[in-house]
Amino acid sequence: MKASAWILGLLVILAASPLTAAPAELAVSAGQYNVLDGGGGAEAGVELRFAPQRFQLWPSFIPDPIPVVGAMVTSKSLAYGYAGFRLDYPVGPRWLVTPGLAAGLFRKGDGRDLGGPVEFRSSIEVAWRLGPASRLGLAFYHLSNAVLYHHNPGSESLVLSWTQVLGSR
């Protein structure tokens, strides 16, 4: 019940967010699933990133949160769909460091059992702006059920991502 409340709360926040008319970005990724524990197969993913959102009580020294929805699959039929937020921290004129948090639903397939269907994703990406409308990044993320279930081994992925602005700036 607790996990359902987390996901419901996240979806309510996303639905209540007044997504602005600024163009969204589409990111595609490929890499290795369960990279720290012997590998769990190849991985491919897609993520839709909305325009940054300004919240009234949000501290000005923290970048505006970027709502995201995404999905990934592995060569072992494992699948994960999620919704969450990212924060883009510019580091110089072309580099970005982007932490992210998300919650979603997990399907084991022939892959590693992570304990249950509700899993949380924490990520960090370092990206290089290729120009005003695209970037290339290397992301590392951890999937875990945050001890919602008895079994909580977690997994990590390392992926290369390419992001493109949808529409014009």
PDB file of C-alpha atoms in Angstrom:
ATOM      1  CA  MET A   1       0.000   0.000   0.000  1.00  0.00           C
ATOM      2  CA  LYS A   2       2.844   2.385   0.828  1.00  0.00           C
ATOM      3  CA  ALA A   3       4.432   1.962  -2.637  1.00  0.00           C
ATOM      4  CA  SER A   4       1.127   2.631  -4.356  1.00  0.00           C
ATOM      5  CA  ALA A   5       0.799   5.876  -2.412  1.00  0.00           C
ATOM      6  CA  TRP A   6       4.276   6.990  -3.581  1.00  0.00           C
ATOM      7  CA  ILE A   7       3.504   6.318  -7.231  1.00  0.00           C
ATOM      8  CA  LEU A   8       0.061   7.887  -6.977  1.00  0.00           C
ATOM      9  CA  GLY A   9       1.573  10.974  -5.336  1.00  0.00           C
ATOM     10  CA  LEU A  10       4.213  11.284  -8.042  1.00  0.00           C
ATOM     11  CA  LEU A  11       1.617  10.965 -10.789  1.00  0.00           C
ATOM     12  CA  VAL A  12      -0.600  13.586  -9.103  1.00  0.00           C
ATOM     13  CA  ILE A  13       2.349  16.002  -8.934  1.00  0.00           C
ATOM     14  CA  LEU A  14       3.130  15.417 -12.615  1.00  0.00           C
ATOM     15  CA  ALA A  15      -0.522  15.800 -13.617  1.00  0.00           C
ATOM     16  CA  ALA A  16      -0.917  18.990 -11.548  1.00  0.00           C
ATOM     17  CA  SER A  17       2.267  20.527 -12.977  1.00  0.00           C
ATOM     18  CA  PRO A  18       1.379  23.168 -15.546  1.00  0.00           C
ATOM     19  CA  LEU A  19       3.639  21.893 -18.328  1.00  0.00           C
ATOM     20  CA  THR A  20       4.683  24.957 -20.304  1.00  0.00           C
ATOM     21  CA  ALA A  21       4.650  25.308 -24.066  1.00  0.00           C
ATOM     22  CA  ALA A  22       8.455  25.159 -24.284  1.00  0.00           C
ATOM     23  CA  PRO A  23       9.648  22.277 -26.435  1.00  0.00           C
ATOM     24  CA  ALA A  24      10.164  18.919 -24.799  1.00  0.00           C
ATOM     25  CA  GLU A  25      13.236  16.779 -25.340  1.00  0.00           C
ATOM     26  CA  LEU A  26      13.468  13.151 -26.357  1.00  0.00           C
ATOM     27  CA  ALA A  27      16.366  11.059 -25.075  1.00  0.00           C
ATOM     28  CA  VAL A  28      17.312   7.616 -26.343  1.00  0.00           C
ATOM     29  CA  SER A  29      19.858   5.455 -24.557  1.00  0.00           C
ATOM     30  CA  ALA A  30      21.733   2.188 -24.852  1.00  0.00           C
ATOM     31  CA  GLY A  31      24.093   0.424 -22.499  1.00  0.00           C
ATOM     32  CA  GLN A  32      24.592  -2.362 -19.984  1.00  0.00           C
ATOM     33  CA  TYR A  33      22.055  -3.426 -17.344  1.00  0.00           C
ATOM     34  CA  ASN A  34      23.249  -4.680 -13.917  1.00  0.00           C
ATOM     35  CA  VAL A  35      26.725  -3.458 -14.796  1.00  0.00           C
ATOM     36  CA  LEU A  36      28.215  -3.791 -11.278  1.00  0.00           C
ATOM     37  CA  ASP A  37      27.136  -7.389 -10.756  1.00  0.00           C
ATOM     38  CA  GLY A  38      28.389  -9.262 -13.791  1.00  0.00           C
ATOM     39  CA  GLY A  39      26.019  -7.744 -16.321  1.00  0.00           C
ATOM     40  CA  GLY A  40      22.390  -8.490 -16.991  1.00  0.00           C
ATOM     41  CA  GLY A  41      22.245  -7.969 -20.714  1.00  0.00           C
ATOM     42  CA  ALA A  42      22.075  -5.074 -23.102  1.00  0.00           C
ATOM     43  CA  GLU A  43      19.669  -2.249 -22.318  1.00  0.00           C
ATOM     44  CA  ALA A  44      17.810   0.309 -24.436  1.00  0.00           C
ATOM     45  CA  GLY A  45      15.650   3.162 -23.218  1.00  0.00           C
ATOM     46  CA  VAL A  46      13.650   6.215 -24.163  1.00  0.00           C
ATOM     47  CA  GLU A  47      12.738   9.233 -22.036  1.00  0.00           C
ATOM     48  CA  LEU A  48      10.505  12.233 -22.694  1.00  0.00           C
ATOM     49  CA  ARG A  49      11.703  15.327 -20.839  1.00  0.00           C
ATOM     50  CA  PHE A  50       9.261  18.194 -20.394  1.00  0.00           C
ATOM     51  CA  ALA A  51      10.118  21.865 -19.929  1.00  0.00           C
ATOM     52  CA  PRO A  52      11.542  22.837 -16.527  1.00  0.00           C
ATOM     53  CA  GLN A  53       8.834  23.769 -14.028  1.00  0.00           C
ATOM     54  CA  ARG A  54       8.990  26.729 -11.645  1.00  0.00           C
ATOM     55  CA  PHE A  55       7.311  26.089  -8.287  1.00  0.00           C
ATOM     56  CA  GLN A  56       6.538  29.056  -6.050  1.00  0.00           C
ATOM     57  CA  LEU A  57       8.306  27.721  -2.934  1.00  0.00           C
ATOM     58  CA  TRP A  58      11.242  26.182  -4.836  1.00  0.00           C
ATOM     59  CA  PRO A  59      14.600  27.666  -3.713  1.00  0.00           C
ATOM     60  CA  SER A  60      16.165  29.840  -6.441  1.00  0.00           C
ATOM     61  CA  PHE A  61      19.638  28.268  -6.022  1.00  0.00           C
ATOM     62  CA  ILE A  62      18.304  24.851  -7.166  1.00  0.00           C
ATOM     63  CA  PRO A  63      17.554  24.437 -10.901  1.00  0.00           C
ATOM     64  CA  ASP A  64      13.901  24.098 -11.853  1.00  0.00           C
ATOM     65  CA  PRO A  65      12.790  20.438 -11.847  1.00  0.00           C
ATOM     66  CA  ILE A  66      12.272  18.790 -15.223  1.00  0.00           C
ATOM     67  CA  PRO A  67       9.396  16.267 -15.261  1.00  0.00           C
ATOM     68  CA  VAL A  68      10.223  13.063 -17.149  1.00  0.00           C
ATOM     69  CA  VAL A  69       8.524   9.854 -18.223  1.00  0.00           C
ATOM     70  CA  GLY A  70      10.462   6.959 -19.653  1.00  0.00           C
ATOM     71  CA  ALA A  71      10.904   3.268 -20.213  1.00  0.00           C
ATOM     72  CA  MET A  72      13.715   0.778 -20.629  1.00  0.00           C
ATOM     73  CA  VAL A  73      13.985  -2.828 -21.757  1.00  0.00           C
ATOM     74  CA  THR A  74      16.830  -5.323 -21.663  1.00  0.00           C
ATOM     75  CA  SER A  75      17.868  -8.209 -23.859  1.00  0.00           C
ATOM     76  CA  LYS A  76      16.476 -10.499 -21.138  1.00  0.00           C
ATOM     77  CA  SER A  77      12.883  -9.166 -21.484  1.00  0.00           C
ATOM     78  CA  LEU A  78      13.141  -7.086 -18.324  1.00  0.00           C
ATOM     79  CA  ALA A  79      11.122  -3.831 -18.566  1.00  0.00           C
ATOM     80  CA  TYR A  80      10.734  -0.712 -16.435  1.00  0.00           C
ATOM     81  CA  GLY A  81       8.464   2.296 -16.966  1.00  0.00           C
ATOM     82  CA  TYR A  82       8.784   5.378 -14.772  1.00  0.00           C
ATOM     83  CA  ALA A  83       7.919   9.010 -14.053  1.00  0.00           C
ATOM     84  CA  GLY A  84       9.991  11.469 -12.084  1.00  0.00           C
ATOM     85  CA  PHE A  85      12.140  14.584 -12.114  1.00  0.00           C
ATOM     86  CA  ARG A  86      15.624  15.668 -13.216  1.00  0.00           C
ATOM     87  CA  LEU A  87      17.692  18.760 -12.376  1.00  0.00           C
ATOM     88  CA  ASP A  88      20.100  20.196 -14.980  1.00  0.00           C
ATOM     89  CA  TYR A  89      23.174  21.788 -13.381  1.00  0.00           C
ATOM     90  CA  PRO A  90      25.262  23.651 -16.004  1.00  0.00           C
ATOM     91  CA  VAL A  91      29.014  23.218 -15.510  1.00  0.00           C
ATOM     92  CA  GLY A  92      30.583  25.654 -17.917  1.00  0.00           C
ATOM     93  CA  PRO A  93      29.120  26.598 -21.284  1.00  0.00           C
ATOM     94  CA  ARG A  94      28.727  23.047 -22.699  1.00  0.00           C
ATOM     95  CA  TRP A  95      28.661  20.561 -19.801  1.00  0.00           C
ATOM     96  CA  LEU A  96      25.659  19.504 -17.689  1.00  0.00           C
ATOM     97  CA  VAL A  97      25.477  17.336 -14.580  1.00  0.00           C
ATOM     98  CA  THR A  98      21.963  15.986 -14.091  1.00  0.00           C
ATOM     99  CA  PRO A  99      20.751  14.050 -11.042  1.00  0.00           C
ATOM    100  CA  GLY A 100      17.312  12.449 -11.241  1.00  0.00           C
ATOM    101  CA  LEU A 101      14.730  10.574  -9.177  1.00  0.00           C
ATOM    102  CA  ALA A 102      11.797   8.507 -10.419  1.00  0.00           C
ATOM    103  CA  ALA A 103       9.324   5.829  -9.408  1.00  0.00           C
ATOM    104  CA  GLY A 104       7.885   3.192 -11.675  1.00  0.00           C
ATOM    105  CA  LEU A 105       6.742  -0.313 -12.438  1.00  0.00           C
ATOM    106  CA  PHE A 106       9.166  -3.172 -13.064  1.00  0.00           C
ATOM    107  CA  ARG A 107       8.728  -6.463 -14.928  1.00  0.00           C
ATOM    108  CA  LYS A 108      11.418  -9.081 -14.318  1.00  0.00           C
ATOM    109  CA  GLY A 109      11.135 -11.055 -17.556  1.00  0.00           C
ATOM    110  CA  ASP A 110      14.155 -13.392 -17.725  1.00  0.00           C
ATOM    111  CA  GLY A 111      16.271 -10.874 -15.806  1.00  0.00           C
ATOM    112  CA  ARG A 112      17.158 -10.265 -12.191  1.00  0.00           C
ATOM    113  CA  ASP A 113      14.402 -10.325  -9.560  1.00  0.00           C
ATOM    114  CA  LEU A 114      14.427  -6.934  -7.801  1.00  0.00           C
ATOM    115  CA  GLY A 115      11.845  -7.968  -5.218  1.00  0.00           C
ATOM    116  CA  GLY A 116       8.566  -6.578  -6.550  1.00  0.00           C
ATOM    117  CA  PRO A 117       6.817  -4.508  -9.213  1.00  0.00           C
ATOM    118  CA  VAL A 118       7.417  -1.046  -7.669  1.00  0.00           C
ATOM    119  CA  GLU A 119      10.982   0.202  -8.074  1.00  0.00           C
ATOM    120  CA  PHE A 120      12.676   3.560  -7.612  1.00  0.00           C
ATOM    121  CA  ARG A 121      15.366   4.992  -9.874  1.00  0.00           C
ATOM    122  CA  SER A 122      18.128   7.367  -8.805  1.00  0.00           C
ATOM    123  CA  SER A 123      20.433   8.598 -11.549  1.00  0.00           C
ATOM    124  CA  ILE A 124      23.310  10.877 -12.437  1.00  0.00           C
ATOM    125  CA  GLU A 125      24.209  11.938 -15.969  1.00  0.00           C
ATOM    126  CA  VAL A 126      27.140  13.938 -17.308  1.00  0.00           C
ATOM    127  CA  ALA A 127      26.361  15.409 -20.720  1.00  0.00           C
ATOM    128  CA  TRP A 128      28.076  17.494 -23.384  1.00  0.00           C
ATOM    129  CA  ARG A 129      25.965  19.968 -25.363  1.00  0.00           C
ATOM    130  CA  LEU A 130      26.483  19.266 -29.039  1.00  0.00           C
ATOM    131  CA  GLY A 131      24.677  22.475 -29.954  1.00  0.00           C
ATOM    132  CA  PRO A 132      21.556  24.358 -28.901  1.00  0.00           C
ATOM    133  CA  ALA A 133      19.231  21.409 -29.591  1.00  0.00           C
ATOM    134  CA  SER A 134      21.091  18.223 -28.655  1.00  0.00           C
ATOM    135  CA  ARG A 135      23.463  16.643 -26.180  1.00  0.00           C
ATOM    136  CA  LEU A 136      25.380  13.424 -25.617  1.00  0.00           C
ATOM    137  CA  GLY A 137      25.563  12.003 -22.109  1.00  0.00           C
ATOM    138  CA  LEU A 138      26.803   9.146 -19.982  1.00  0.00           C
ATOM    139  CA  ALA A 139      24.356   8.127 -17.251  1.00  0.00           C
ATOM    140  CA  PHE A 140      24.619   5.785 -14.289  1.00  0.00           C
ATOM    141  CA  TYR A 141      21.494   4.796 -12.391  1.00  0.00           C
ATOM    142  CA  HIS A 142      20.387   2.525  -9.588  1.00  0.00           C
ATOM    143  CA  LEU A 143      17.068   0.648  -9.424  1.00  0.00           C
ATOM    144  CA  SER A 144      15.837  -0.442  -6.011  1.00  0.00           C
ATOM    145  CA  ASN A 145      12.559  -1.038  -4.213  1.00  0.00           C
ATOM    146  CA  ALA A 146      13.752   1.002  -1.195  1.00  0.00           C
ATOM    147  CA  VAL A 147      13.063  -1.965   1.129  1.00  0.00           C
ATOM    148  CA  LEU A 148       9.368  -2.097   0.220  1.00  0.00           C
ATOM    149  CA  TYR A 149       9.787  -5.843  -0.181  1.00  0.00           C
ATOM    150  CA  HIS A 150      11.784  -8.447   1.721  1.00  0.00           C
ATOM    151  CA  HIS A 151      14.070  -9.039  -1.275  1.00  0.00           C
ATOM    152  CA  ASN A 152      15.937  -5.857  -2.343  1.00  0.00           C
ATOM    153  CA  PRO A 153      19.106  -6.603  -4.340  1.00  0.00           C
ATOM    154  CA  GLY A 154      18.996  -3.488  -6.551  1.00  0.00           C
ATOM    155  CA  SER A 155      20.742  -3.117  -9.884  1.00  0.00           C
ATOM    156  CA  GLU A 156      22.820  -0.532 -11.685  1.00  0.00           C
ATOM    157  CA  SER A 157      22.978   0.490 -15.336  1.00  0.00           C
ATOM    158  CA  LEU A 158      25.499   2.438 -17.359  1.00  0.00           C
ATOM    159  CA  VAL A 159      24.087   3.963 -20.548  1.00  0.00           C
ATOM    160  CA  LEU A 160      25.079   6.364 -23.290  1.00  0.00           C
ATOM    161  CA  SER A 161      22.267   8.780 -24.110  1.00  0.00           C
ATOM    162  CA  TRP A 162      21.527  11.175 -26.936  1.00  0.00           C
ATOM    163  CA  THR A 163      18.985  13.942 -26.340  1.00  0.00           C
ATOM    164  CA  GLN A 164      17.250  16.032 -29.004  1.00  0.00           C
ATOM    165  CA  VAL A 165      14.907  18.988 -28.563  1.00  0.00           C
ATOM    166  CA  LEU A 166      11.477  18.323 -30.110  1.00  0.00           C
ATOM    167  CA  GLY A 167      10.342  21.342 -32.098  1.00  0.00           C
ATOM    168  CA  SER A 168      12.242  24.619 -32.220  1.00  0.00           C
ATOM    169  CA  ARG A 169      13.671  26.847 -29.507  1.00  0.00           C
TER     170      ARG A 169
END
